[in-house]
Coordinates of C-alpha atoms in Angstrom, one line a residue:
X1 CA 64.6 30.5 29.8
X2 CA 64.6 33.9 27.9
X3 CA 61.3 36.1 27.8
X4 CA 60.4 34.9 24.5
X5 CA 60.2 31.4 25.5
X6 CA 58.3 32.1 28.8
X7 CA 55.8 34.2 27.1
X8 CA 55.3 31.3 24.2
X9 CA 54.8 28.8 27.2
X10 CA 52.3 30.7 29.1
X11 CA 50.3 31.4 25.9
X12 CA 50.3 27.8 25.3
X13 CA 49.1 27.1 28.6
X14 CA 46.4 29.7 28.7
X15 CA 45.1 28.6 25.0
X16 CA 44.9 24.9 26.6
X17 CA 43.2 26.0 29.6
X18 CA 40.8 27.9 27.8
X19 CA 40.1 24.9 25.2
X20 CA 39.4 22.7 28.5
X21 CA 37.0 25.1 29.9
X22 CA 35.1 25.2 26.7
X23 CA 35.0 21.4 26.6
X24 CA 34.1 21.3 30.3
X25 CA 31.3 23.5 30.5
X26 CA 30.0 24.5 27.1
X27 CA 29.8 21.0 25.4
X28 CA 28.0 19.1 28.5
X29 CA 25.6 21.8 28.4
X30 CA 24.9 21.6 24.9
X31 CA 24.6 17.9 25.0
X32 CA 21.9 18.0 27.8
X33 CA 19.4 19.4 25.3
X34 CA 20.4 17.1 22.2
X35 CA 18.1 14.0 21.9
X36 CA 16.8 14.1 25.3
X37 CA 14.0 16.1 27.2
X38 CA 13.1 16.2 30.9
X39 CA 9.6 15.4 32.5
X40 CA 8.1 17.6 35.3
X41 CA 9.2 15.4 37.7
X42 CA 13.0 15.6 36.6
X43 CA 12.9 12.2 34.7
X44 CA 15.2 12.0 31.4
X45 CA 13.8 10.6 28.3
X46 CA 16.4 9.8 25.6
X47 CA 15.6 10.3 22.2
X48 CA 12.4 10.1 20.3
X49 CA 10.6 7.6 18.1
X50 CA 8.0 7.2 15.9
X51 CA 4.5 5.6 17.0
X52 CA 1.9 3.9 14.6
X53 CA -1.5 2.5 15.1
X54 CA -2.6 0.3 12.5
X55 CA -0.3 1.9 9.9
X56 CA -1.4 5.2 10.8
X57 CA 1.2 7.8 12.1
X58 CA 0.3 9.0 15.5
X59 CA 1.2 12.9 15.8
X60 CA 3.2 12.8 19.2
X61 CA 6.7 11.2 18.9
X62 CA 7.1 8.7 21.6
X63 CA 10.2 8.7 23.7
X64 CA 12.6 5.6 24.6
X65 CA 15.2 5.7 27.3
X66 CA 18.9 5.1 26.4
X67 CA 18.9 1.5 27.7
X68 CA 15.6 0.7 25.7
X69 CA 14.2 -0.1 29.3
X70 CA 11.4 2.4 29.0
X71 CA 9.3 3.1 26.0
X72 CA 6.7 5.9 26.3
X73 CA 3.7 7.0 23.8
X74 CA 0.9 9.4 23.8
X75 CA -2.3 7.8 25.5
X76 CA -4.4 10.9 24.1
X77 CA -3.0 10.1 20.7
X78 CA -4.0 6.6 20.9
X79 CA -7.3 7.1 22.4
X80 CA -8.1 10.0 19.5
X81 CA -6.9 7.3 16.8
X82 CA -9.4 4.4 18.3
X83 CA -12.3 7.1 18.6
X84 CA -12.1 6.9 22.4
X85 CA -12.9 9.6 25.1
X86 CA -9.6 10.5 27.3
X87 CA -9.0 12.4 30.6
X88 CA -5.8 13.3 32.3
X89 CA -6.2 13.8 36.1
X90 CA -3.3 15.7 36.7
X91 CA -3.5 15.6 40.5
X92 CA -3.5 11.9 40.8
X93 CA -1.4 11.4 37.7
X94 CA -4.0 9.1 36.3
X95 CA -5.1 8.5 32.6
X96 CA -8.8 7.4 31.9
X97 CA -9.4 6.1 28.5
X98 CA -13.0 5.3 27.4
X99 CA -13.9 5.8 31.1
X100 CA -11.4 3.1 32.5
X101 CA -8.4 3.8 34.3
X102 CA -4.9 2.9 32.9
X103 CA -3.2 0.4 35.2
X104 CA -0.3 1.8 37.1
X105 CA 2.1 0.0 35.3
X106 CA 1.7 2.4 32.3
X107 CA 2.8 5.1 34.6
X108 CA 1.5 8.1 33.0
X109 CA 3.5 11.2 33.5
X110 CA 3.9 14.7 31.8
X111 CA 6.7 15.4 29.6
X112 CA 6.8 19.0 28.2
X113 CA 3.3 19.5 27.2
X114 CA 2.2 16.1 26.5
X115 CA 1.0 13.2 28.8
X116 CA 3.3 10.1 28.0
X117 CA 2.6 6.3 29.4
X118 CA 4.8 3.4 29.0
X119 CA 4.0 1.7 25.8
X120 CA 3.5 -2.0 26.5
X121 CA 1.3 -2.0 29.4
X122 CA -1.0 0.8 27.8
X123 CA -1.3 -1.6 24.8
X124 CA -2.3 -4.5 26.8
X125 CA -4.9 -2.4 28.9
X126 CA -6.5 -1.7 25.1
X127 CA -6.3 -5.0 23.7
X128 CA -3.8 -3.9 21.1
X129 CA -0.8 -6.0 19.5
X130 CA 2.6 -4.1 20.5
X131 CA 5.6 -4.3 18.9
X132 CA 8.9 -2.1 19.0
X133 CA 11.4 -1.9 16.2
X134 CA 14.7 -1.0 17.7
X135 CA 16.4 -0.4 14.4
X136 CA 13.7 1.5 12.9
X137 CA 13.2 3.3 16.2
X138 CA 9.5 2.8 15.5
X139 CA 6.6 1.7 17.9
X140 CA 3.6 -0.2 16.0
X141 CA 0.3 -0.7 17.8
X142 CA -2.2 -2.8 16.1
X143 CA -6.3 -3.4 16.6
X144 CA -7.6 -6.9 16.4
X145 CA -9.9 -5.1 13.5
X146 CA -6.6 -4.6 11.3
X147 CA -6.0 -8.4 11.6
X148 CA -9.4 -9.6 11.0
X149 CA -9.6 -7.2 7.8
X150 CA -6.4 -8.5 6.3
X151 CA -7.7 -12.1 6.7
X152 CA -11.2 -11.1 5.2
X153 CA -9.7 -9.9 2.3
X154 CA -7.6 -12.6 1.2
X155 CA -9.9 -14.7 -1.0
X156 CA -10.8 -11.4 -2.8
X157 CA -7.3 -10.7 -3.3
X158 CA -6.5 -13.7 -4.9
X159 CA -9.6 -13.8 -7.1
X160 CA -8.2 -10.6 -8.9
X161 CA -5.0 -12.2 -9.0
X162 CA -6.1 -15.3 -10.5
X163 CA -8.5 -13.7 -12.8
X164 CA -11.6 -14.9 -11.6
X165 CA -14.4 -12.4 -12.7
X166 CA -17.3 -11.2 -10.6
X167 CA -20.3 -13.9 -11.3
X168 CA -22.9 -11.9 -13.6
X169 CA -26.8 -12.3 -13.4
X170 CA -27.7 -13.6 -17.1
X171 CA -30.9 -12.3 -18.5
X172 CA -33.3 -13.9 -20.7
X173 CA -31.6 -12.2 -23.8
X174 CA -28.1 -13.4 -22.8
X175 CA -27.0 -9.9 -21.3
X176 CA -24.5 -10.3 -18.6
X177 CA -25.4 -8.0 -15.9
X178 CA -23.0 -6.7 -13.0
X179 CA -23.3 -4.7 -10.2
X180 CA -20.7 -2.3 -8.7
X181 CA -21.2 -0.4 -5.6
X182 CA -18.9 2.4 -4.8
X183 CA -18.4 2.9 -1.4
X184 CA -16.1 3.6 1.6
X185 CA -14.8 0.7 3.3
X186 CA -11.9 -0.5 5.3
X187 CA -8.9 -2.0 3.5
X188 CA -5.3 -3.5 4.7
X189 CA -2.7 -3.3 1.8
X190 CA -0.3 -4.7 4.5
X191 CA -0.8 -6.9 7.7
X192 CA -1.3 -4.6 10.5
X193 CA -2.0 -1.5 8.2
X194 CA -5.6 -0.5 8.1
X195 CA -7.0 2.5 5.9
X196 CA -10.1 3.9 4.5
X197 CA -10.4 3.0 1.0
X198 CA -12.7 4.1 -2.0
X199 CA -13.9 0.7 -3.0
X200 CA -16.1 -1.2 -5.6
X201 CA -17.8 -3.8 -3.6
X202 CA -15.7 -3.2 -0.7
X203 CA -12.5 -4.1 -2.2
X204 CA -9.3 -2.8 -3.9
X205 CA -8.9 -3.6 -6.7
X206 CA -12.4 -3.8 -7.4
X207 CA -13.7 -7.2 -8.8
X208 CA -12.5 -8.3 -12.1
X209 CA -15.4 -8.0 -14.9
X210 CA -14.8 -11.1 -17.2
X211 CA -16.8 -11.4 -20.3
X212 CA -16.5 -12.9 -23.7
X213 CA -16.2 -11.2 -27.1
X214 CA -19.8 -10.4 -28.4
X215 CA -21.3 -10.5 -25.1
X216 CA -23.9 -7.7 -24.1
X217 CA -23.0 -6.3 -20.7
X218 CA -24.8 -4.4 -18.4
X219 CA -23.1 -2.5 -15.2
X220 CA -25.5 -1.3 -12.7
X221 CA -23.5 1.4 -10.7
X222 CA -24.7 2.4 -7.3
X223 CA -22.6 5.4 -5.7
X224 CA -22.6 5.1 -2.0
X225 CA -19.8 7.5 -1.7
X226 CA -19.9 10.9 0.1
X227 CA -19.5 12.7 -3.5
X228 CA -20.4 12.0 -7.3
X229 CA -18.6 9.8 -9.5
X230 CA -18.8 7.8 -12.9
X231 CA -17.1 4.9 -14.2
X232 CA -14.8 5.1 -17.3
X233 CA -14.4 1.7 -19.1
X234 CA -10.7 2.4 -20.1
X235 CA -9.5 1.0 -23.6
X236 CA -13.2 -0.5 -24.5
X237 CA -15.3 0.5 -27.8
X238 CA -18.7 1.4 -26.7
X239 CA -21.1 4.0 -27.6
X240 CA -20.4 7.5 -26.5
X241 CA -23.2 7.9 -23.9
X242 CA -21.5 5.1 -22.0
X243 CA -17.9 6.4 -21.9
X244 CA -18.4 7.6 -18.3
X245 CA -16.9 11.1 -18.6
X246 CA -18.9 13.7 -16.5
X247 CA -19.8 17.0 -18.0
X248 CA -19.1 15.6 -21.5
X249 CA -20.8 12.1 -22.2
X250 CA -23.0 12.0 -19.1
X251 CA -23.9 13.6 -15.9
X252 CA -22.2 12.9 -12.5
X253 CA -24.0 10.1 -10.4
X254 CA -25.0 11.8 -7.2
X255 CA -24.6 10.1 -3.8
X256 CA -27.6 7.5 -3.5
X257 CA -28.3 7.5 -6.9
X258 CA -27.4 5.0 -9.8
X259 CA -26.6 4.6 -13.6
X260 CA -26.8 1.6 -16.0
X261 CA -23.9 1.3 -18.4
X262 CA -24.7 -0.8 -21.5
X263 CA -22.6 -2.0 -24.3
X264 CA -21.3 -4.8 -26.0
X265 CA -18.0 -6.3 -25.4
X266 CA -16.2 -5.7 -29.1
X267 CA -12.8 -6.9 -29.1
X268 CA -10.7 -9.3 -26.7
X269 CA -8.0 -8.1 -24.6
X270 CA -6.7 -6.7 -20.9
X271 CA -8.5 -3.4 -20.0
X272 CA -9.4 -1.8 -17.0
X273 CA -12.3 0.3 -15.4
X274 CA -11.8 3.3 -13.0
X275 CA -13.6 6.4 -11.5
X276 CA -13.7 9.5 -13.9
X277 CA -14.5 12.2 -11.1
X278 CA -12.3 13.8 -8.7
X279 CA -9.8 11.2 -10.4
X280 CA -6.4 11.9 -8.0
X281 CA -8.6 11.3 -5.0
X282 CA -11.0 8.4 -6.1
X283 CA -8.4 6.4 -8.2
X284 CA -5.7 6.6 -5.7
X285 CA -8.2 6.0 -3.1
X286 CA -9.1 2.6 -4.8
X287 CA -11.8 3.0 -7.5
X288 CA -10.5 0.8 -10.1
X289 CA -10.3 -2.6 -11.6
X290 CA -9.8 -5.1 -14.3
X291 CA -11.8 -5.9 -17.2
X292 CA -11.1 -8.7 -19.2
X293 CA -12.7 -9.7 -22.7
X294 CA -11.9 -13.1 -23.6
X295 CA -11.9 -14.0 -27.4
X296 CA -14.7 -15.8 -28.9
X297 CA -12.3 -18.1 -30.8
X298 CA -11.0 -21.1 -28.8
X299 CA -7.4 -20.7 -27.8
X300 CA -4.9 -22.7 -29.4
X301 CA -2.4 -24.9 -27.5
X302 CA 0.8 -23.9 -26.5
X303 CA 3.8 -25.4 -28.6
X304 CA 6.5 -27.4 -26.8
X305 CA 9.0 -24.8 -27.6
X306 CA 9.2 -21.3 -29.7
X307 CA 7.6 -18.1 -29.3
X308 CA 4.4 -17.6 -27.2
X309 CA 1.6 -15.4 -28.3
X310 CA -1.9 -14.0 -27.5
X311 CA -4.5 -16.6 -28.0
X312 CA -2.8 -19.6 -26.6
X313 CA -4.3 -21.7 -23.9
X314 CA -1.5 -21.2 -21.1
X315 CA -1.6 -23.2 -18.0
X316 CA -2.3 -20.1 -15.6
X317 CA -3.6 -16.8 -16.4
X318 CA -2.8 -14.0 -13.5
X319 CA -3.6 -10.1 -13.1
X320 CA -1.5 -7.6 -11.6
X321 CA -3.2 -4.1 -11.1
X322 CA -0.3 -1.8 -10.2
X323 CA -1.4 1.2 -8.0
X324 CA -0.5 3.6 -5.4
X325 CA -2.2 3.9 -2.1
X326 CA -1.8 6.9 0.7
X327 CA -2.1 5.7 3.9
X328 CA -0.7 8.6 5.9
X329 CA 0.5 11.1 2.8
X330 CA -1.9 13.4 1.3
X331 CA -3.1 13.0 -2.2
X332 CA -0.7 15.3 -3.8
X333 CA 2.3 13.9 -1.8
X334 CA 4.6 10.9 -2.7
X335 CA 2.6 7.6 -1.9
X336 CA 3.4 5.6 1.1
X337 CA 2.5 2.4 -0.4
X338 CA 2.7 0.9 -3.9
X339 CA 0.4 -2.0 -4.5
X340 CA -0.6 -5.0 -6.7
X341 CA -4.1 -5.6 -6.6
X342 CA -4.3 -3.4 -3.2
X343 CA -1.5 -5.5 -1.5
X344 CA 2.2 -4.4 -0.8
X345 CA 4.8 -7.0 -0.6
X346 CA 5.4 -9.3 1.5
X347 CA 1.4 -9.6 1.7
X348 CA 1.2 -10.1 -2.1
X349 CA 0.2 -13.6 -3.5
X350 CA 2.9 -15.4 -5.4
X351 CA 2.7 -16.8 -9.0
X352 CA 2.8 -20.6 -8.4
X353 CA 4.0 -22.7 -11.2
X354 CA 5.5 -26.4 -12.1
X355 CA 8.5 -26.5 -14.0
X356 CA 7.4 -26.6 -17.7
X357 CA 4.1 -24.7 -17.1
X358 CA 3.3 -21.6 -18.8
X359 CA 1.7 -18.3 -17.6
X360 CA 0.2 -15.4 -18.9
X361 CA 0.4 -12.3 -16.5
X362 CA -2.0 -9.3 -17.4
X363 CA -0.2 -6.0 -16.1
X364 CA -2.3 -2.8 -15.6
X365 CA -1.0 0.2 -14.4
X366 CA -3.8 2.4 -13.1
X367 CA -1.2 4.9 -11.1
X368 CA -2.0 8.2 -12.7
X369 CA 1.4 9.5 -12.0
X370 CA 4.2 6.8 -12.1
X371 CA 5.5 4.5 -14.8
X372 CA 6.8 1.2 -13.7
X373 CA 9.3 -1.1 -15.2
X374 CA 8.5 -4.9 -14.2
X375 CA 11.3 -7.3 -14.1
X376 CA 11.5 -11.0 -13.8
X377 CA 14.4 -12.5 -12.3
X378 CA 15.8 -15.5 -13.5
X379 CA 13.9 -16.1 -16.8
X380 CA 12.9 -14.1 -19.8
X381 CA 9.3 -13.3 -20.9
X382 CA 7.7 -12.5 -24.0
X383 CA 5.3 -9.5 -24.4
X384 CA 2.5 -10.8 -26.1
X385 CA -0.1 -7.6 -26.0
X386 CA 0.1 -4.1 -25.2
X387 CA -2.9 -1.6 -24.6
X388 CA -5.6 -4.4 -25.2
X389 CA -4.2 -5.6 -28.7
X390 CA -1.9 -8.5 -29.6
X391 CA 1.4 -7.3 -30.5
X392 CA 2.8 -8.0 -34.3
X393 CA 6.0 -9.1 -33.1
X394 CA 6.4 -10.8 -29.9
X395 CA 9.4 -9.3 -28.0
X396 CA 11.4 -11.2 -25.6
X397 CA 12.8 -9.5 -22.5
X398 CA 13.0 -9.3 -18.7
X399 CA 11.9 -5.9 -18.0
X400 CA 9.1 -4.1 -19.5
X401 CA 8.0 -0.6 -19.1
X402 CA 4.1 0.2 -18.5
X403 CA 3.1 3.8 -18.5
X404 CA 0.2 5.3 -16.4
X405 CA -3.1 4.0 -18.1
X406 CA -1.5 1.2 -20.1
X407 CA -1.7 -2.7 -20.2
X408 CA 1.0 -5.1 -21.0
X409 CA 0.3 -8.9 -21.5
X410 CA 3.5 -11.3 -20.8
X411 CA 3.9 -15.0 -21.1
X412 CA 6.6 -17.1 -20.3
X413 CA 7.6 -20.8 -19.6
X414 CA 8.7 -21.7 -16.0
X415 CA 11.8 -23.5 -16.7
X416 CA 13.9 -22.5 -13.9
X417 CA 12.8 -23.9 -10.4
X418 CA 13.2 -21.8 -7.3
X419 CA 11.8 -18.4 -6.1
X420 CA 12.0 -15.7 -8.3
X421 CA 11.6 -12.0 -7.7
X422 CA 9.1 -10.3 -10.2
X423 CA 9.3 -6.4 -9.1
X424 CA 9.2 -3.0 -10.5
X425 CA 12.8 -1.9 -11.0
X426 CA 12.1 1.6 -10.1
X427 CA 13.2 0.9 -6.6
X428 CA 11.5 3.4 -4.4
X429 CA 8.5 1.6 -5.6
X430 CA 9.7 -1.6 -3.8
X431 CA 9.6 -0.2 -0.3
X432 CA 6.7 0.4 2.0
X433 CA 5.9 3.7 4.0
X434 CA 4.4 3.9 7.3
X435 CA 6.2 1.9 10.1
X436 CA 7.8 -0.1 7.5
X437 CA 9.8 2.6 5.8
X438 CA 12.7 2.3 8.3
X439 CA 13.3 -1.1 8.7
X440 CA 16.5 -1.3 6.8
X441 CA 16.6 -4.1 4.3
X442 CA 12.8 -4.6 4.5
X443 CA 11.5 -4.8 0.9
X444 CA 7.8 -3.9 0.0
X445 CA 5.7 -2.6 -2.5
X446 CA 5.4 -3.6 -6.3
X447 CA 6.9 -7.2 -5.7
X448 CA 5.6 -10.6 -6.0
X449 CA 7.4 -13.9 -6.2
X450 CA 7.4 -16.8 -9.2
X451 CA 7.6 -19.9 -7.2
X452 CA 8.7 -22.7 -9.6
X453 CA 8.7 -26.0 -8.3
X454 CA 10.5 -29.0 -9.4
X455 CA 7.8 -31.6 -9.2

């Protein structure tokens, strides 16, 4: 073999050896720091996971072993979220929550700067529901309080959806008097998710106020919030002093004070009411509701065929208040939940009809930022009213755009049996935040179902 061939061969061997060295020493060393960390006791924890309690993100990521056999969370984060005392006895490797020692199965250990405990025994010891979603790498912990709150809300959510108004006190002169109390209260936009909302009468959306054209109306507003507030009657024709704009038509209603709004329900239509102080905080927090004025004139029968119109006697009358809700996000961030009457899919009630029945759906966009394009599968609807007024020409379509502060009323005949989606077609409005954000095909947000039965 000549010298040139020998030199080329040795060069190849040296390059190969160098490459094997790089792969054998540098690569394993790097991988040791990727997706894993080591406890003070020398145990390896493979990968991190997201941890939620009642839908609220805990600050310390959990950890999961590569075989999913061991899932750990921060007991201090859990204790803080539950407003319970926490103590770590490092010498005894023991955690005390609310003065009680965690069971041995929780096996608390120090991982880096954090104490971590096995998630399921920790949850069992504290009476929490426990679930692990391996697809989303997420631990969901839940309190009995969240479950109870969800079920307590059911009738309030359904009343708003079905257009049932708050019962007024009727005075001697016929004035209908309603009481709205603004207060902070628990609210569950989704099963297993609990937040502190800004509410009217303890609910989101607030109770529907439903009167008849020509009625004299009085709303007694009680402010039990930690800051001032007012109420604006969006789209209604009323005296200037009753418009609810602080600094222009009235003074702010201070905490602990009250104010009476009085006016006559001048014209029929679908309207809304909402806070008009610190708007982004108070409206996004939940201070809004539907205001419906029914016509004094008796509705006409729905024809067997042909166009539908405002003023007809539909079989069903539904209300959908479209909004955003920030459970984990800051007020100026993207919301983590979009809601219909304070609920996100799959926990929104369905529209239920028999084949051949007709329905009116009053859609109110109280969202201060987002437009919504509401789309019905399987059937067309007709737009019969916009912004509280009947349309001059009925529009037939399956998707309608609703801007912030607008209302659109649609009507349709249930002529196609089955379960049909009715949803916003801006698709990031049809997913839930929190622990449901990483569930792959899981849908959420501004979706309900139109369930048409064949009998």
